[in-house]
């Protein structure tokens, strides 16, 4: 009976070790998910704040530029058309380089996500 008791005790120890490993692994992944969610939420919040402030600055700079350009060319409509054409040009450039922007975004996010 000594061998059977020894095997039983060894298997019970292995089960206990397996349960501890499972619980620790579960805790680790819960913490990892929490870290990723926190980083993602922080990144989205910072992007929203910086994007909103940057957009407001762009609006004011554009209006000031249009007013200044209107004084130079003596036409408010012409100044608005020039500014609109400028932003359409920026839109076309962003569209042409969209794959490079996507690749850069994936590289930046993968470093943060898989770290």
mmCIF file of N, CA and C in Angstrom:
data_model
loop_
_atom_site.group_PDB
_atom_site.id
_atom_site.type_symbol
_atom_site.label_atom_id
_atom_site.label_comp_id
_atom_site.label_asym_id
_atom_site.label_seq_id
_atom_site.Cartn_x
_atom_site.Cartn_y
_atom_site.Cartn_z
ATOM 1 N N UNK A 1 0.806 -1.196 0.000
ATOM 2 C CA UNK A 1 0.000 0.000 0.000
ATOM 3 C C UNK A 1 0.848 1.259 0.000
ATOM 4 N N UNK A 2 2.102 1.166 0.381
ATOM 5 C CA UNK A 2 2.979 2.332 0.455
ATOM 6 C C UNK A 2 3.167 2.988 -0.899
ATOM 7 N N UNK A 3 3.256 2.194 -1.948
ATOM 8 C CA UNK A 3 3.461 2.746 -3.292
ATOM 9 C C UNK A 3 2.209 3.471 -3.750
ATOM 10 N N UNK A 4 1.049 2.907 -3.496
ATOM 11 C CA UNK A 4 -0.212 3.532 -3.914
ATOM 12 C C UNK A 4 -0.434 4.827 -3.141
ATOM 13 N N UNK A 5 -0.148 4.814 -1.850
ATOM 14 C CA UNK A 5 -0.285 6.035 -1.057
ATOM 15 C C UNK A 5 0.693 7.106 -1.544
ATOM 16 N N UNK A 6 1.883 6.688 -1.876
ATOM 17 C CA UNK A 6 2.891 7.630 -2.378
ATOM 18 C C UNK A 6 2.456 8.237 -3.705
ATOM 19 N N UNK A 7 1.919 7.398 -4.600
ATOM 20 C CA UNK A 7 1.428 7.901 -5.888
ATOM 21 C C UNK A 7 0.238 8.838 -5.679
ATOM 22 N N UNK A 8 -0.634 8.483 -4.752
ATOM 23 C CA UNK A 8 -1.795 9.310 -4.456
ATOM 24 C C UNK A 8 -1.349 10.672 -3.907
ATOM 25 N N UNK A 9 -0.383 10.663 -3.011
ATOM 26 C CA UNK A 9 0.130 11.910 -2.431
ATOM 27 C C UNK A 9 0.813 12.760 -3.499
ATOM 28 N N UNK A 10 1.566 12.130 -4.369
ATOM 29 C CA UNK A 10 2.247 12.850 -5.448
ATOM 30 C C UNK A 10 1.253 13.459 -6.413
ATOM 31 N N UNK A 11 0.222 12.700 -6.745
ATOM 32 C CA UNK A 11 -0.783 13.234 -7.667
ATOM 33 C C UNK A 11 -1.570 14.366 -7.016
ATOM 34 N N UNK A 12 -1.839 14.272 -5.712
ATOM 35 C CA UNK A 12 -2.514 15.371 -5.008
ATOM 36 C C UNK A 12 -1.648 16.628 -5.008
ATOM 37 N N UNK A 13 -0.347 16.466 -4.814
ATOM 38 C CA UNK A 13 0.570 17.608 -4.854
ATOM 39 C C UNK A 13 0.593 18.226 -6.254
ATOM 40 N N UNK A 14 0.575 17.369 -7.268
ATOM 41 C CA UNK A 14 0.579 17.875 -8.648
ATOM 42 C C UNK A 14 -0.706 18.646 -8.936
ATOM 43 N N UNK A 15 -1.822 18.163 -8.434
ATOM 44 C CA UNK A 15 -3.099 18.861 -8.619
ATOM 45 C C UNK A 15 -3.058 20.207 -7.912
ATOM 46 N N UNK A 16 -2.514 20.234 -6.697
ATOM 47 C CA UNK A 16 -2.411 21.491 -5.946
ATOM 48 C C UNK A 16 -1.521 22.496 -6.680
ATOM 49 N N UNK A 17 -0.404 22.025 -7.193
ATOM 50 C CA UNK A 17 0.509 22.902 -7.932
ATOM 51 C C UNK A 17 -0.171 23.415 -9.204
ATOM 52 N N UNK A 18 -0.909 22.549 -9.872
ATOM 53 C CA UNK A 18 -1.638 22.947 -11.078
ATOM 54 C C UNK A 18 -2.700 23.995 -10.778
ATOM 55 N N UNK A 19 -3.396 23.842 -9.663
ATOM 56 C CA UNK A 19 -4.406 24.827 -9.279
ATOM 57 C C UNK A 19 -3.770 26.177 -8.959
ATOM 58 N N UNK A 20 -2.655 26.162 -8.255
ATOM 59 C CA UNK A 20 -1.945 27.408 -7.946
ATOM 60 C C UNK A 20 -1.482 28.077 -9.234
ATOM 61 N N UNK A 21 -0.928 27.277 -10.143
ATOM 62 C CA UNK A 21 -0.474 27.820 -11.428
ATOM 63 C C UNK A 21 -1.634 28.440 -12.196
ATOM 64 N N UNK A 22 -2.773 27.753 -12.224
ATOM 65 C CA UNK A 22 -3.951 28.253 -12.923
ATOM 66 C C UNK A 22 -4.415 29.577 -12.325
ATOM 67 N N UNK A 23 -4.473 29.671 -11.006
ATOM 68 C CA UNK A 23 -4.917 30.902 -10.344
ATOM 69 C C UNK A 23 -3.953 32.053 -10.606
ATOM 70 N N UNK A 24 -2.661 31.779 -10.550
ATOM 71 C CA UNK A 24 -1.664 32.826 -10.805
ATOM 72 C C UNK A 24 -1.710 33.292 -12.257
ATOM 73 N N UNK A 25 -1.911 32.354 -13.169
ATOM 74 C CA UNK A 25 -2.019 32.704 -14.582
ATOM 75 C C UNK A 25 -3.266 33.544 -14.829
ATOM 76 N N UNK A 26 -4.359 33.181 -14.184
ATOM 77 C CA UNK A 26 -5.597 33.938 -14.310
ATOM 78 C C UNK A 26 -5.416 35.350 -13.765
ATOM 79 N N UNK A 27 -4.753 35.489 -12.619
ATOM 80 C CA UNK A 27 -4.483 36.822 -12.055
ATOM 81 C C UNK A 27 -3.607 37.646 -12.992
ATOM 82 N N UNK A 28 -2.591 36.993 -13.560
ATOM 83 C CA UNK A 28 -1.686 37.707 -14.474
ATOM 84 C C UNK A 28 -2.452 38.260 -15.677
ATOM 85 N N UNK A 29 -3.292 37.436 -16.268
ATOM 86 C CA UNK A 29 -4.019 37.897 -17.450
ATOM 87 C C UNK A 29 -5.060 38.954 -17.107
ATOM 88 N N UNK A 30 -5.654 38.873 -15.941
ATOM 89 C CA UNK A 30 -6.567 39.932 -15.517
ATOM 90 C C UNK A 30 -5.813 41.254 -15.386
ATOM 91 N N UNK A 31 -4.635 41.211 -14.785
ATOM 92 C CA UNK A 31 -3.823 42.427 -14.656
ATOM 93 C C UNK A 31 -3.359 42.940 -16.014
ATOM 94 N N UNK A 32 -3.009 42.020 -16.898
ATOM 95 C CA UNK A 32 -2.560 42.416 -18.239
ATOM 96 C C UNK A 32 -3.698 43.082 -19.012
ATOM 97 N N UNK A 33 -4.902 42.529 -18.918
ATOM 98 C CA UNK A 33 -6.063 43.132 -19.583
ATOM 99 C C UNK A 33 -6.341 44.508 -18.992
ATOM 100 N N UNK A 34 -6.263 44.625 -17.667
ATOM 101 C CA UNK A 34 -6.479 45.914 -17.017
ATOM 102 C C UNK A 34 -5.441 46.933 -17.494
ATOM 103 N N UNK A 35 -4.199 46.517 -17.591
ATOM 104 C CA UNK A 35 -3.141 47.419 -18.063
ATOM 105 C C UNK A 35 -3.424 47.873 -19.492
ATOM 106 N N UNK A 36 -3.809 46.953 -20.353
ATOM 107 C CA UNK A 36 -4.072 47.306 -21.746
ATOM 108 C C UNK A 36 -5.281 48.237 -21.859
ATOM 109 N N UNK A 37 -6.329 47.966 -21.091
ATOM 110 C CA UNK A 37 -7.502 48.835 -21.111
ATOM 111 C C UNK A 37 -7.165 50.231 -20.598
ATOM 112 N N UNK A 38 -6.367 50.299 -19.555
ATOM 113 C CA UNK A 38 -5.971 51.589 -19.009
ATOM 114 C C UNK A 38 -5.125 52.371 -20.009
ATOM 115 N N UNK A 39 -4.183 51.697 -20.629
ATOM 116 C CA UNK A 39 -3.338 52.371 -21.619
ATOM 117 C C UNK A 39 -4.170 52.834 -22.812
ATOM 118 N N UNK A 40 -5.079 51.997 -23.274
ATOM 119 C CA UNK A 40 -5.908 52.350 -24.423
ATOM 120 C C UNK A 40 -6.832 53.512 -24.094
ATOM 121 N N UNK A 41 -7.457 53.462 -22.920
ATOM 122 C CA UNK A 41 -8.341 54.550 -22.514
ATOM 123 C C UNK A 41 -7.564 55.851 -22.378
ATOM 124 N N UNK A 42 -6.395 55.786 -21.772
ATOM 125 C CA UNK A 42 -5.561 56.981 -21.638
ATOM 126 C C UNK A 42 -5.146 57.542 -22.988
ATOM 127 N N UNK A 43 -4.794 56.646 -23.908
ATOM 128 C CA UNK A 43 -4.390 57.089 -25.229
ATOM 129 C C UNK A 43 -5.558 57.737 -25.968
ATOM 130 N N UNK A 44 -6.749 57.146 -25.850
ATOM 131 C CA UNK A 44 -7.923 57.725 -26.496
ATOM 132 C C UNK A 44 -8.285 59.079 -25.886
ATOM 133 N N UNK A 45 -8.184 59.189 -24.579
ATOM 134 C CA UNK A 45 -8.483 60.452 -23.917
ATOM 135 C C UNK A 45 -7.489 61.539 -24.328
ATOM 136 N N UNK A 46 -6.205 61.186 -24.341
ATOM 137 C CA UNK A 46 -5.196 62.160 -24.772
ATOM 138 C C UNK A 46 -5.401 62.556 -26.226
ATOM 139 N N UNK A 47 -5.740 61.596 -27.067
ATOM 140 C CA UNK A 47 -5.986 61.897 -28.472
ATOM 141 C C UNK A 47 -7.176 62.828 -28.630
ATOM 142 N N UNK A 48 -8.222 62.597 -27.860
ATOM 143 C CA UNK A 48 -9.403 63.459 -27.939
ATOM 144 C C UNK A 48 -9.082 64.874 -27.474
ATOM 145 N N UNK A 49 -8.352 64.998 -26.374
ATOM 146 C CA UNK A 49 -8.015 66.325 -25.854
ATOM 147 C C UNK A 49 -7.088 67.053 -26.821
ATOM 148 N N UNK A 50 -6.001 66.395 -27.228
ATOM 149 C CA UNK A 50 -5.056 67.047 -28.138
ATOM 150 C C UNK A 50 -5.687 67.316 -29.496
ATOM 151 N N UNK A 51 -6.498 66.377 -29.968
ATOM 152 C CA UNK A 51 -7.171 66.570 -31.252
ATOM 153 C C UNK A 51 -8.152 67.731 -31.205
ATOM 154 N N UNK A 52 -8.922 67.815 -30.129
ATOM 155 C CA UNK A 52 -9.876 68.915 -29.991
ATOM 156 C C UNK A 52 -9.186 70.263 -29.898
ATOM 157 N N UNK A 53 -8.144 70.329 -29.082
ATOM 158 C CA UNK A 53 -7.405 71.596 -28.958
ATOM 159 C C UNK A 53 -6.693 71.947 -30.267
ATOM 160 N N UNK A 54 -6.133 70.941 -30.918
ATOM 161 C CA UNK A 54 -5.474 71.187 -32.204
ATOM 162 C C UNK A 54 -6.462 71.651 -33.258
ATOM 163 N N UNK A 55 -7.652 71.068 -33.258
ATOM 164 C CA UNK A 55 -8.687 71.472 -34.209
ATOM 165 C C UNK A 55 -9.108 72.919 -33.962
ATOM 166 N N UNK A 56 -9.282 73.281 -32.699
ATOM 167 C CA UNK A 56 -9.654 74.670 -32.374
ATOM 168 C C UNK A 56 -8.555 75.638 -32.828
ATOM 169 N N UNK A 57 -7.306 75.275 -32.589
ATOM 170 C CA UNK A 57 -6.201 76.128 -33.024
ATOM 171 C C UNK A 57 -6.197 76.248 -34.543
ATOM 172 N N UNK A 58 -6.430 75.137 -35.240
ATOM 173 C CA UNK A 58 -6.460 75.164 -36.703
ATOM 174 C C UNK A 58 -7.584 76.050 -37.218
ATOM 175 N N UNK A 59 -8.741 76.010 -36.561
ATOM 176 C CA UNK A 59 -9.869 76.855 -36.972
ATOM 177 C C UNK A 59 -9.501 78.328 -36.828
ATOM 178 N N UNK A 60 -8.933 78.704 -35.689
ATOM 179 C CA UNK A 60 -8.593 80.112 -35.477
ATOM 180 C C UNK A 60 -7.476 80.579 -36.411
ATOM 181 N N UNK A 61 -6.495 79.721 -36.626
ATOM 182 C CA UNK A 61 -5.412 80.088 -37.559
ATOM 183 C C UNK A 61 -5.961 80.216 -38.975
ATOM 184 N N UNK A 62 -6.873 79.324 -39.359
ATOM 185 C CA UNK A 62 -7.466 79.393 -40.695
ATOM 186 C C UNK A 62 -8.279 80.667 -40.878
ATOM 187 N N UNK A 63 -9.092 81.003 -39.888
ATOM 188 C CA UNK A 63 -9.890 82.229 -39.983
ATOM 189 C C UNK A 63 -8.977 83.450 -40.074
ATOM 190 N N UNK A 64 -7.944 83.489 -39.245
ATOM 191 C CA UNK A 64 -7.011 84.621 -39.293
ATOM 192 C C UNK A 64 -6.298 84.680 -40.644
ATOM 193 N N UNK A 65 -5.917 83.522 -41.160
ATOM 194 C CA UNK A 65 -5.256 83.490 -42.467
ATOM 195 C C UNK A 65 -6.185 83.938 -43.584
ATOM 196 N N UNK A 66 -7.435 83.539 -43.510
ATOM 197 C CA UNK A 66 -8.405 83.943 -44.535
ATOM 198 C C UNK A 66 -8.635 85.451 -44.487
ATOM 199 N N UNK A 67 -8.770 86.008 -43.280
ATOM 200 C CA UNK A 67 -8.971 87.461 -43.149
ATOM 201 C C UNK A 67 -7.757 88.219 -43.688
ATOM 202 N N UNK A 68 -6.572 87.731 -43.356
ATOM 203 C CA UNK A 68 -5.352 88.385 -43.843
ATOM 204 C C UNK A 68 -5.245 88.266 -45.365
ATOM 205 N N UNK A 69 -5.514 87.074 -45.886
ATOM 206 C CA UNK A 69 -5.444 86.866 -47.335
ATOM 207 C C UNK A 69 -6.515 87.686 -48.056
ATOM 208 N N UNK A 70 -7.679 87.846 -47.429
ATOM 209 C CA UNK A 70 -8.743 88.656 -48.033
ATOM 210 C C UNK A 70 -8.316 90.116 -48.144
ATOM 211 N N UNK A 71 -7.589 90.615 -47.146
ATOM 212 C CA UNK A 71 -7.089 91.995 -47.210
ATOM 213 C C UNK A 71 -6.064 92.142 -48.331
ATOM 214 N N UNK A 72 -5.249 91.115 -48.520
ATOM 215 C CA UNK A 72 -4.202 91.183 -49.549
ATOM 216 C C UNK A 72 -4.816 91.148 -50.947
ATOM 217 N N UNK A 73 -5.760 90.210 -51.182
ATOM 218 C CA UNK A 73 -6.306 90.068 -52.540
ATOM 219 C C UNK A 73 -7.624 90.815 -52.726
ATOM 220 N N UNK A 74 -8.090 91.501 -51.686
ATOM 221 C CA UNK A 74 -9.334 92.283 -51.727
ATOM 222 C C UNK A 74 -10.554 91.446 -52.109
ATOM 223 N N UNK A 75 -10.590 90.209 -51.662
ATOM 224 C CA UNK A 75 -11.747 89.353 -51.954
ATOM 225 C C UNK A 75 -11.866 88.288 -50.862
ATOM 226 N N UNK A 76 -12.922 88.395 -50.065
ATOM 227 C CA UNK A 76 -13.153 87.402 -49.017
ATOM 228 C C UNK A 76 -13.494 86.047 -49.624
ATOM 229 N N UNK A 77 -14.264 86.050 -50.698
ATOM 230 C CA UNK A 77 -14.633 84.794 -51.357
ATOM 231 C C UNK A 77 -13.390 84.112 -51.928
ATOM 232 N N UNK A 78 -12.534 84.881 -52.559
ATOM 233 C CA UNK A 78 -11.304 84.315 -53.120
ATOM 234 C C UNK A 78 -10.414 83.723 -52.029
ATOM 235 N N UNK A 79 -10.322 84.423 -50.895
ATOM 236 C CA UNK A 79 -9.511 83.915 -49.785
ATOM 237 C C UNK A 79 -10.089 82.610 -49.248
ATOM 238 N N UNK A 80 -11.417 82.531 -49.139
ATOM 239 C CA UNK A 80 -12.059 81.289 -48.672
ATOM 240 C C UNK A 80 -11.841 80.155 -49.663
ATOM 241 N N UNK A 81 -11.914 80.469 -50.952
ATOM 242 C CA UNK A 81 -11.671 79.430 -51.962
ATOM 243 C C UNK A 81 -10.233 78.930 -51.917
ATOM 244 N N UNK A 82 -9.286 79.833 -51.731
ATOM 245 C CA UNK A 82 -7.878 79.429 -51.637
ATOM 246 C C UNK A 82 -7.657 78.536 -50.415
ATOM 247 N N UNK A 83 -8.244 78.920 -49.265
ATOM 248 C CA UNK A 83 -8.100 78.107 -48.052
ATOM 249 C C UNK A 83 -8.762 76.741 -48.244
ATOM 250 N N UNK A 84 -9.930 76.723 -48.880
ATOM 251 C CA UNK A 84 -10.598 75.448 -49.146
ATOM 252 C C UNK A 84 -9.774 74.554 -50.053
ATOM 253 N N UNK A 85 -9.171 75.152 -51.079
ATOM 254 C CA UNK A 85 -8.310 74.377 -51.986
ATOM 255 C C UNK A 85 -7.095 73.819 -51.244
ATOM 256 N N UNK A 86 -6.555 74.613 -50.329
ATOM 257 C CA UNK A 86 -5.406 74.164 -49.535
ATOM 258 C C UNK A 86 -5.784 72.935 -48.701
ATOM 259 N N UNK A 87 -6.956 72.972 -48.069
ATOM 260 C CA UNK A 87 -7.372 71.837 -47.248
ATOM 261 C C UNK A 87 -7.732 70.622 -48.107
ATOM 262 N N UNK A 88 -8.248 70.836 -49.283
ATOM 263 C CA UNK A 88 -8.500 69.716 -50.196
ATOM 264 C C UNK A 88 -7.184 69.083 -50.632
ATOM 265 N N UNK A 89 -6.168 69.902 -50.858
ATOM 266 C CA UNK A 89 -4.836 69.387 -51.192
ATOM 267 C C UNK A 89 -4.292 68.539 -50.039
ATOM 268 N N UNK A 90 -4.454 69.011 -48.796
ATOM 269 C CA UNK A 90 -4.013 68.216 -47.643
ATOM 270 C C UNK A 90 -4.785 66.906 -47.540
ATOM 271 N N UNK A 91 -6.071 66.946 -47.849
ATOM 272 C CA UNK A 91 -6.891 65.741 -47.836
ATOM 273 C C UNK A 91 -6.407 64.731 -48.872
ATOM 274 N N UNK A 92 -6.087 65.212 -50.065
ATOM 275 C CA UNK A 92 -5.592 64.325 -51.125
ATOM 276 C C UNK A 92 -4.258 63.705 -50.728
ATOM 277 N N UNK A 93 -3.380 64.501 -50.118
ATOM 278 C CA UNK A 93 -2.091 63.963 -49.670
ATOM 279 C C UNK A 93 -2.282 62.903 -48.583
ATOM 280 N N UNK A 94 -3.180 63.162 -47.647
ATOM 281 C CA UNK A 94 -3.449 62.174 -46.593
ATOM 282 C C UNK A 94 -4.020 60.900 -47.203
ATOM 283 N N UNK A 95 -4.862 61.020 -48.215
ATOM 284 C CA UNK A 95 -5.438 59.845 -48.869
ATOM 285 C C UNK A 95 -4.355 59.049 -49.603
ATOM 286 N N UNK A 96 -3.438 59.753 -50.253
ATOM 287 C CA UNK A 96 -2.373 59.064 -50.985
ATOM 288 C C UNK A 96 -1.415 58.326 -50.053
ATOM 289 N N UNK A 97 -1.193 58.879 -48.859
ATOM 290 C CA UNK A 97 -0.264 58.274 -47.909
ATOM 291 C C UNK A 97 -0.980 57.503 -46.805
ATOM 292 N N UNK A 98 -2.211 57.062 -47.050
ATOM 293 C CA UNK A 98 -2.989 56.377 -46.021
ATOM 294 C C UNK A 98 -2.372 55.053 -45.609
ATOM 295 N N UNK A 99 -1.754 54.333 -46.532
ATOM 296 C CA UNK A 99 -1.153 53.046 -46.160
ATOM 297 C C UNK A 99 0.061 53.261 -45.254
ATOM 298 N N UNK A 100 0.832 54.302 -45.503
ATOM 299 C CA UNK A 100 1.971 54.601 -44.625
ATOM 300 C C UNK A 100 1.483 55.026 -43.241
ATOM 301 N N UNK A 101 0.389 55.754 -43.213
ATOM 302 C CA UNK A 101 -0.191 56.165 -41.926
ATOM 303 C C UNK A 101 -0.693 54.935 -41.172
ATOM 304 N N UNK A 102 -1.352 54.012 -41.873
ATOM 305 C CA UNK A 102 -1.835 52.778 -41.243
ATOM 306 C C UNK A 102 -0.673 51.949 -40.698
ATOM 307 N N UNK A 103 0.386 51.810 -41.489
ATOM 308 C CA UNK A 103 1.550 51.038 -41.041
ATOM 309 C C UNK A 103 2.192 51.664 -39.806
ATOM 310 N N UNK A 104 2.310 52.979 -39.802
ATOM 311 C CA UNK A 104 2.889 53.675 -38.653
ATOM 312 C C UNK A 104 2.015 53.471 -37.420
ATOM 313 N N UNK A 105 0.707 53.539 -37.597
ATOM 314 C CA UNK A 105 -0.222 53.347 -36.486
ATOM 315 C C UNK A 105 -0.126 51.927 -35.926
ATOM 316 N N UNK A 106 -0.066 50.942 -36.794
ATOM 317 C CA UNK A 106 0.036 49.554 -36.343
ATOM 318 C C UNK A 106 1.346 49.336 -35.589
ATOM 319 N N UNK A 107 2.440 49.892 -36.085
ATOM 320 C CA UNK A 107 3.728 49.743 -35.398
ATOM 321 C C UNK A 107 3.689 50.369 -34.013
ATOM 322 N N UNK A 108 3.152 51.576 -33.916
ATOM 323 C CA UNK A 108 3.096 52.271 -32.627
ATOM 324 C C UNK A 108 2.200 51.528 -31.643
ATOM 325 N N UNK A 109 1.034 51.073 -32.096
ATOM 326 C CA UNK A 109 0.110 50.399 -31.200
ATOM 327 C C UNK A 109 0.612 49.003 -30.819
ATOM 328 N N UNK A 110 1.272 48.321 -31.727
ATOM 329 C CA UNK A 110 1.751 46.975 -31.415
ATOM 330 C C UNK A 110 2.830 47.027 -30.350
ATOM 331 N N UNK A 111 3.666 48.063 -30.353
ATOM 332 C CA UNK A 111 4.691 48.192 -29.321
ATOM 333 C C UNK A 111 4.026 48.349 -27.949
ATOM 334 N N UNK A 112 2.985 49.184 -27.876
ATOM 335 C CA UNK A 112 2.307 49.391 -26.596
ATOM 336 C C UNK A 112 1.482 48.182 -26.197
ATOM 337 N N UNK A 113 0.826 47.541 -27.148
ATOM 338 C CA UNK A 113 -0.081 46.444 -26.824
ATOM 339 C C UNK A 113 0.656 45.173 -26.443
ATOM 340 N N UNK A 114 1.722 44.841 -27.146
ATOM 341 C CA UNK A 114 2.415 43.583 -26.909
ATOM 342 C C UNK A 114 3.608 43.734 -25.987
ATOM 343 N N UNK A 115 3.721 44.863 -25.312
ATOM 344 C CA UNK A 115 4.828 45.085 -24.398
ATOM 345 C C UNK A 115 4.536 44.492 -23.043
#
